Amino acid sequence: MSTAYGFKELEADIRSVLSRTGDFRTIVDEVRPFLQTLLQSDELLPERYQQPLPHKYAQYLLYKPEDEAFSVIAFVWGPGQVAPVHDHLVWGLVGIYKGAVEEKRYRRVDHGEAAPRRYTLEEVGTVHATKGDISFVYPPDYDIHGVSNPHSEVAVTIHVYGADIGKQERHIHDPATGALRDVVTKHDNDVPIYADV
Ligand SMILES: [Fe+2]
């Protein structure tokens, strides 16, 4: 990538934040402008990676440092493709690089062991995010959402997480029952697109 602000600069900026704070809200607030700058690069995601997969959204690892202190991932959403309601268990930011997506946010409500349903998911709102918009997640209270591309155009989103999200053990939630199941969502590429920066 031949832009002034590349992954080396991003890494230095993120490490500077992480050296000062472990507070998730502060981290996402401070990393947000870095992602905003990254999103402005027209060459961030090579064209061949911007083609949707036929059966599911595509998940491409762009960059991660050796210690996996964070990762940058591109998601490519074909028309109608959906990520079921899920959590992350780590801080993260989601920036829209191309097109638009719909994000439905949830909060998990604990009704106690005696309740017929221990947990339910409470819907807290839906955001229609378009190019340049940035959303965030962090556990435990801002961590659950579902994402979809209800439009006829391909959407590309760029995500930054405080771990390698392709290895992260997390959950898919059933909004109807509050039940959850374990999941690891692996990347669709074996080698990061920017492995040698
Ligand atoms: Fe997510």
PDB file of C-alpha atoms and ligand atoms in Angstrom:
ATOM      1  CA  MET A   1       0.000   0.000   0.000  1.00  0.00           C
ATOM      2  CA  SER A   2       1.611   3.210  -1.128  1.00  0.00           C
ATOM      3  CA  THR A   3      -0.157   5.660   1.105  1.00  0.00           C
ATOM      4  CA  ALA A   4       1.368   7.944   3.696  1.00  0.00           C
ATOM      5  CA  TYR A   5      -0.599   6.256   6.474  1.00  0.00           C
ATOM      6  CA  GLY A   6       0.031   2.516   6.340  1.00  0.00           C
ATOM      7  CA  PHE A   7       0.080  -0.362   8.787  1.00  0.00           C
ATOM      8  CA  LYS A   8       3.404   0.611  10.333  1.00  0.00           C
ATOM      9  CA  GLU A   9       1.981   3.981  11.303  1.00  0.00           C
ATOM     10  CA  LEU A  10      -1.254   2.378  12.471  1.00  0.00           C
ATOM     11  CA  GLU A  11       0.677  -0.096  14.611  1.00  0.00           C
ATOM     12  CA  ALA A  12       2.723   2.656  16.267  1.00  0.00           C
ATOM     13  CA  ASP A  13      -0.446   4.647  16.956  1.00  0.00           C
ATOM     14  CA  ILE A  14      -2.367   1.688  18.398  1.00  0.00           C
ATOM     15  CA  ARG A  15       0.571   0.588  20.547  1.00  0.00           C
ATOM     16  CA  SER A  16       0.823   4.095  21.922  1.00  0.00           C
ATOM     17  CA  VAL A  17      -2.853   3.936  22.994  1.00  0.00           C
ATOM     18  CA  LEU A  18      -2.503   0.422  24.451  1.00  0.00           C
ATOM     19  CA  SER A  19       0.553   1.489  26.453  1.00  0.00           C
ATOM     20  CA  ARG A  20      -1.488   4.226  28.137  1.00  0.00           C
ATOM     21  CA  THR A  21      -4.795   2.517  28.853  1.00  0.00           C
ATOM     22  CA  GLY A  22      -6.557  -0.814  29.147  1.00  0.00           C
ATOM     23  CA  ASP A  23     -10.013   0.764  29.310  1.00  0.00           C
ATOM     24  CA  PHE A  24     -12.003  -0.516  26.318  1.00  0.00           C
ATOM     25  CA  ARG A  25     -14.087   2.621  25.849  1.00  0.00           C
ATOM     26  CA  THR A  26     -10.981   4.813  25.874  1.00  0.00           C
ATOM     27  CA  ILE A  27      -9.250   2.464  23.437  1.00  0.00           C
ATOM     28  CA  VAL A  28     -12.074   2.539  20.880  1.00  0.00           C
ATOM     29  CA  ASP A  29     -12.404   6.317  21.203  1.00  0.00           C
ATOM     30  CA  GLU A  30      -8.681   6.821  20.634  1.00  0.00           C
ATOM     31  CA  VAL A  31      -8.254   4.237  17.855  1.00  0.00           C
ATOM     32  CA  ARG A  32     -11.253   5.589  15.912  1.00  0.00           C
ATOM     33  CA  PRO A  33      -9.370   8.472  14.172  1.00  0.00           C
ATOM     34  CA  PHE A  34      -6.646   6.050  13.061  1.00  0.00           C
ATOM     35  CA  LEU A  35      -9.246   3.827  11.374  1.00  0.00           C
ATOM     36  CA  GLN A  36     -10.829   6.924   9.884  1.00  0.00           C
ATOM     37  CA  THR A  37      -7.491   7.778   8.250  1.00  0.00           C
ATOM     38  CA  LEU A  38      -6.999   4.201   7.060  1.00  0.00           C
ATOM     39  CA  LEU A  39     -10.453   4.175   5.427  1.00  0.00           C
ATOM     40  CA  GLN A  40      -9.432   7.104   3.242  1.00  0.00           C
ATOM     41  CA  SER A  41      -6.876   5.008   1.366  1.00  0.00           C
ATOM     42  CA  ASP A  42      -8.197   3.960  -2.048  1.00  0.00           C
ATOM     43  CA  GLU A  43      -5.624   1.170  -2.194  1.00  0.00           C
ATOM     44  CA  LEU A  44      -6.335  -0.435   1.152  1.00  0.00           C
ATOM     45  CA  LEU A  45      -7.927  -3.591  -0.241  1.00  0.00           C
ATOM     46  CA  PRO A  46      -6.682  -4.996  -3.577  1.00  0.00           C
ATOM     47  CA  GLU A  47      -9.497  -5.338  -6.120  1.00  0.00           C
ATOM     48  CA  ARG A  48      -9.306  -9.148  -6.225  1.00  0.00           C
ATOM     49  CA  TYR A  49     -10.280  -9.277  -2.552  1.00  0.00           C
ATOM     50  CA  GLN A  50     -13.322  -7.091  -3.066  1.00  0.00           C
ATOM     51  CA  GLN A  51     -15.293  -9.834  -4.811  1.00  0.00           C
ATOM     52  CA  PRO A  52     -17.895 -11.470  -2.557  1.00  0.00           C
ATOM     53  CA  LEU A  53     -17.879 -15.207  -1.942  1.00  0.00           C
ATOM     54  CA  PRO A  54     -21.046 -16.978  -3.132  1.00  0.00           C
ATOM     55  CA  HIS A  55     -22.009 -18.707   0.132  1.00  0.00           C
ATOM     56  CA  LYS A  56     -21.060 -16.304   2.936  1.00  0.00           C
ATOM     57  CA  TYR A  57     -19.432 -12.987   3.715  1.00  0.00           C
ATOM     58  CA  ALA A  58     -15.657 -13.026   3.119  1.00  0.00           C
ATOM     59  CA  GLN A  59     -13.207 -12.366   5.957  1.00  0.00           C
ATOM     60  CA  TYR A  60      -9.662 -11.392   4.966  1.00  0.00           C
ATOM     61  CA  LEU A  61      -6.880 -10.699   7.425  1.00  0.00           C
ATOM     62  CA  LEU A  62      -5.095  -7.539   6.290  1.00  0.00           C
ATOM     63  CA  TYR A  63      -2.521  -7.171   9.015  1.00  0.00           C
ATOM     64  CA  LYS A  64      -1.557  -8.266  12.508  1.00  0.00           C
ATOM     65  CA  PRO A  65       1.680  -7.798  14.421  1.00  0.00           C
ATOM     66  CA  GLU A  66       3.600 -10.831  15.641  1.00  0.00           C
ATOM     67  CA  ASP A  67       2.292 -10.553  19.199  1.00  0.00           C
ATOM     68  CA  GLU A  68      -1.320 -10.304  17.927  1.00  0.00           C
ATOM     69  CA  ALA A  69      -1.956  -7.223  20.064  1.00  0.00           C
ATOM     70  CA  PHE A  70      -4.485  -6.227  17.414  1.00  0.00           C
ATOM     71  CA  SER A  71      -5.647  -7.241  13.943  1.00  0.00           C
ATOM     72  CA  VAL A  72      -7.085  -5.494  10.903  1.00  0.00           C
ATOM     73  CA  ILE A  73      -9.612  -7.405   8.832  1.00  0.00           C
ATOM     74  CA  ALA A  74     -11.632  -6.708   5.689  1.00  0.00           C
ATOM     75  CA  PHE A  75     -15.125  -8.157   5.386  1.00  0.00           C
ATOM     76  CA  VAL A  76     -16.761  -8.327   1.970  1.00  0.00           C
ATOM     77  CA  TRP A  77     -20.551  -8.518   2.043  1.00  0.00           C
ATOM     78  CA  GLY A  78     -22.386  -9.648  -1.061  1.00  0.00           C
ATOM     79  CA  PRO A  79     -25.985  -8.460  -1.514  1.00  0.00           C
ATOM     80  CA  GLY A  80     -28.168 -10.090   1.159  1.00  0.00           C
ATOM     81  CA  GLN A  81     -25.276 -11.644   3.104  1.00  0.00           C
ATOM     82  CA  VAL A  82     -25.586 -11.727   6.880  1.00  0.00           C
ATOM     83  CA  ALA A  83     -23.481 -12.261  10.012  1.00  0.00           C
ATOM     84  CA  PRO A  84     -25.707 -13.844  12.660  1.00  0.00           C
ATOM     85  CA  VAL A  85     -25.991 -12.126  16.033  1.00  0.00           C
ATOM     86  CA  HIS A  86     -22.618 -12.515  17.761  1.00  0.00           C
ATOM     87  CA  ASP A  87     -20.280 -11.164  20.411  1.00  0.00           C
ATOM     88  CA  HIS A  88     -16.532 -10.465  20.215  1.00  0.00           C
ATOM     89  CA  LEU A  89     -15.206 -10.570  23.813  1.00  0.00           C
ATOM     90  CA  VAL A  90     -12.588  -8.026  22.781  1.00  0.00           C
ATOM     91  CA  TRP A  91     -12.657  -4.352  21.788  1.00  0.00           C
ATOM     92  CA  GLY A  92     -13.209  -3.633  18.120  1.00  0.00           C
ATOM     93  CA  LEU A  93     -14.079  -0.997  15.544  1.00  0.00           C
ATOM     94  CA  VAL A  94     -15.993  -1.407  12.295  1.00  0.00           C
ATOM     95  CA  GLY A  95     -15.491   1.119   9.490  1.00  0.00           C
ATOM     96  CA  ILE A  96     -17.406   1.197   6.210  1.00  0.00           C
ATOM     97  CA  TYR A  97     -14.995   1.243   3.267  1.00  0.00           C
ATOM     98  CA  LYS A  98     -17.463   0.700   0.440  1.00  0.00           C
ATOM     99  CA  GLY A  99     -21.247   0.430   0.166  1.00  0.00           C
ATOM    100  CA  ALA A 100     -23.445   0.228   3.234  1.00  0.00           C
ATOM    101  CA  VAL A 101     -24.476  -2.281   5.918  1.00  0.00           C
ATOM    102  CA  GLU A 102     -27.139  -2.564   8.574  1.00  0.00           C
ATOM    103  CA  GLU A 103     -26.060  -3.195  12.145  1.00  0.00           C
ATOM    104  CA  LYS A 104     -28.562  -4.335  14.777  1.00  0.00           C
ATOM    105  CA  ARG A 105     -27.311  -3.918  18.350  1.00  0.00           C
ATOM    106  CA  TYR A 106     -28.315  -6.033  21.362  1.00  0.00           C
ATOM    107  CA  ARG A 107     -27.762  -6.126  25.093  1.00  0.00           C
ATOM    108  CA  ARG A 108     -27.803  -9.405  27.047  1.00  0.00           C
ATOM    109  CA  VAL A 109     -30.105  -9.227  30.047  1.00  0.00           C
ATOM    110  CA  ASP A 110     -29.612 -11.654  32.946  1.00  0.00           C
ATOM    111  CA  HIS A 111     -32.909 -12.612  34.632  1.00  0.00           C
ATOM    112  CA  GLY A 112     -31.291 -14.812  37.292  1.00  0.00           C
ATOM    113  CA  GLU A 113     -31.085 -18.551  37.747  1.00  0.00           C
ATOM    114  CA  ALA A 114     -34.715 -18.962  38.818  1.00  0.00           C
ATOM    115  CA  ALA A 115     -36.159 -17.355  35.687  1.00  0.00           C
ATOM    116  CA  PRO A 116     -37.655 -19.598  32.979  1.00  0.00           C
ATOM    117  CA  ARG A 117     -35.213 -17.991  30.591  1.00  0.00           C
ATOM    118  CA  ARG A 118     -31.978 -17.014  32.310  1.00  0.00           C
ATOM    119  CA  TYR A 119     -30.909 -14.635  29.534  1.00  0.00           C
ATOM    120  CA  THR A 120     -32.708 -12.682  26.882  1.00  0.00           C
ATOM    121  CA  LEU A 121     -31.359 -10.324  24.266  1.00  0.00           C
ATOM    122  CA  GLU A 122     -32.776  -6.848  24.291  1.00  0.00           C
ATOM    123  CA  GLU A 123     -32.627  -5.019  20.959  1.00  0.00           C
ATOM    124  CA  VAL A 124     -31.145  -1.579  21.472  1.00  0.00           C
ATOM    125  CA  GLY A 125     -31.230  -0.145  17.979  1.00  0.00           C
ATOM    126  CA  THR A 126     -30.415  -0.448  14.302  1.00  0.00           C
ATOM    127  CA  VAL A 127     -27.810   1.613  12.503  1.00  0.00           C
ATOM    128  CA  HIS A 128     -27.609   2.057   8.737  1.00  0.00           C
ATOM    129  CA  ALA A 129     -23.917   2.634   8.223  1.00  0.00           C
ATOM    130  CA  THR A 130     -22.505   4.069   5.010  1.00  0.00           C
ATOM    131  CA  LYS A 131     -19.035   4.827   3.638  1.00  0.00           C
ATOM    132  CA  GLY A 132     -16.821   6.448   6.268  1.00  0.00           C
ATOM    133  CA  ASP A 133     -19.052   5.572   9.242  1.00  0.00           C
ATOM    134  CA  ILE A 134     -17.367   3.859  12.200  1.00  0.00           C
ATOM    135  CA  SER A 135     -19.035   1.719  14.834  1.00  0.00           C
ATOM    136  CA  PHE A 136     -17.464  -0.049  17.797  1.00  0.00           C
ATOM    137  CA  VAL A 137     -17.899  -3.006  20.149  1.00  0.00           C
ATOM    138  CA  TYR A 138     -16.473  -3.929  23.530  1.00  0.00           C
ATOM    139  CA  PRO A 139     -17.431  -6.351  26.282  1.00  0.00           C
ATOM    140  CA  PRO A 140     -19.536  -6.730  28.257  1.00  0.00           C
ATOM    141  CA  ASP A 141     -22.190  -4.120  27.460  1.00  0.00           C
ATOM    142  CA  TYR A 142     -21.564  -3.053  23.848  1.00  0.00           C
ATOM    143  CA  ASP A 143     -20.513  -6.360  22.428  1.00  0.00           C
ATOM    144  CA  ILE A 144     -23.446  -8.029  20.679  1.00  0.00           C
ATOM    145  CA  HIS A 145     -24.684  -7.247  17.202  1.00  0.00           C
ATOM    146  CA  GLY A 146     -25.826  -8.677  13.913  1.00  0.00           C
ATOM    147  CA  VAL A 147     -24.606  -7.247  10.620  1.00  0.00           C
ATOM    148  CA  SER A 148     -26.130  -7.567   7.156  1.00  0.00           C
ATOM    149  CA  ASN A 149     -25.945  -6.119   3.704  1.00  0.00           C
ATOM    150  CA  PRO A 150     -29.578  -5.634   2.651  1.00  0.00           C
ATOM    151  CA  HIS A 151     -28.555  -3.680  -0.458  1.00  0.00           C
ATOM    152  CA  SER A 152     -27.941  -4.757  -4.059  1.00  0.00           C
ATOM    153  CA  GLU A 153     -24.354  -3.451  -4.057  1.00  0.00           C
ATOM    154  CA  VAL A 154     -21.320  -5.161  -2.492  1.00  0.00           C
ATOM    155  CA  ALA A 155     -20.214  -3.684   0.844  1.00  0.00           C
ATOM    156  CA  VAL A 156     -16.687  -3.760   2.287  1.00  0.00           C
ATOM    157  CA  THR A 157     -16.021  -3.099   5.961  1.00  0.00           C
ATOM    158  CA  ILE A 158     -12.643  -2.716   7.671  1.00  0.00           C
ATOM    159  CA  HIS A 159     -12.391  -3.891  11.282  1.00  0.00           C
ATOM    160  CA  VAL A 160      -9.749  -3.405  13.969  1.00  0.00           C
ATOM    161  CA  TYR A 161      -9.836  -5.749  16.993  1.00  0.00           C
ATOM    162  CA  GLY A 162      -7.702  -6.048  20.112  1.00  0.00           C
ATOM    163  CA  ALA A 163      -6.744  -9.657  19.211  1.00  0.00           C
ATOM    164  CA  ASP A 164      -6.619 -11.899  16.154  1.00  0.00           C
ATOM    165  CA  ILE A 165     -10.372 -12.192  15.686  1.00  0.00           C
ATOM    166  CA  GLY A 166      -9.805 -15.224  13.418  1.00  0.00           C
ATOM    167  CA  LYS A 167      -8.700 -17.186  16.505  1.00  0.00           C
ATOM    168  CA  GLN A 168     -10.922 -15.568  19.102  1.00  0.00           C
ATOM    169  CA  GLU A 169     -13.337 -17.919  20.885  1.00  0.00           C
ATOM    170  CA  ARG A 170     -16.694 -16.179  21.043  1.00  0.00           C
ATOM    171  CA  HIS A 171     -20.414 -16.814  20.598  1.00  0.00           C
ATOM    172  CA  ILE A 172     -23.330 -16.709  18.245  1.00  0.00           C
ATOM    173  CA  HIS A 173     -26.518 -15.723  20.055  1.00  0.00           C
ATOM    174  CA  ASP A 174     -30.118 -16.664  19.360  1.00  0.00           C
ATOM    175  CA  PRO A 175     -32.090 -13.437  19.878  1.00  0.00           C
ATOM    176  CA  ALA A 176     -35.344 -15.403  20.316  1.00  0.00           C
ATOM    177  CA  THR A 177     -34.184 -17.511  23.265  1.00  0.00           C
ATOM    178  CA  GLY A 178     -31.003 -15.830  24.601  1.00  0.00           C
ATOM    179  CA  ALA A 179     -29.121 -19.105  24.002  1.00  0.00           C
ATOM    180  CA  LEU A 180     -25.574 -18.981  22.733  1.00  0.00           C
ATOM    181  CA  ARG A 181     -23.127 -21.341  21.064  1.00  0.00           C
ATOM    182  CA  ASP A 182     -19.336 -21.267  20.791  1.00  0.00           C
ATOM    183  CA  VAL A 183     -17.781 -20.102  17.546  1.00  0.00           C
ATOM    184  CA  VAL A 184     -14.394 -19.233  16.035  1.00  0.00           C
ATOM    185  CA  THR A 185     -14.654 -17.429  12.698  1.00  0.00           C
ATOM    186  CA  LYS A 186     -11.489 -18.191  10.737  1.00  0.00           C
ATOM    187  CA  HIS A 187     -10.121 -15.881   8.074  1.00  0.00           C
ATOM    188  CA  ASP A 188     -10.621 -16.815   4.424  1.00  0.00           C
ATOM    189  CA  ASN A 189      -6.933 -16.155   3.666  1.00  0.00           C
ATOM    190  CA  ASP A 190      -4.008 -18.032   5.218  1.00  0.00           C
ATOM    191  CA  VAL A 191      -1.413 -15.274   4.918  1.00  0.00           C
ATOM    192  CA  PRO A 192      -2.208 -11.660   5.851  1.00  0.00           C
ATOM    193  CA  ILE A 193      -2.571  -9.438   2.774  1.00  0.00           C
ATOM    194  CA  TYR A 194       0.026  -7.088   4.274  1.00  0.00           C
ATOM    195  CA  ALA A 195       2.448  -9.589   5.749  1.00  0.00           C
ATOM    196  CA  ASP A 196       5.692  -7.754   5.113  1.00  0.00           C
ATOM    197  CA  VAL A 197       5.134  -4.169   6.089  1.00  0.00           C
TER     198      VAL A 197
HETATM  199 FE    FE B   1     -19.130  -8.151  14.844  1.00  0.00          FE
END
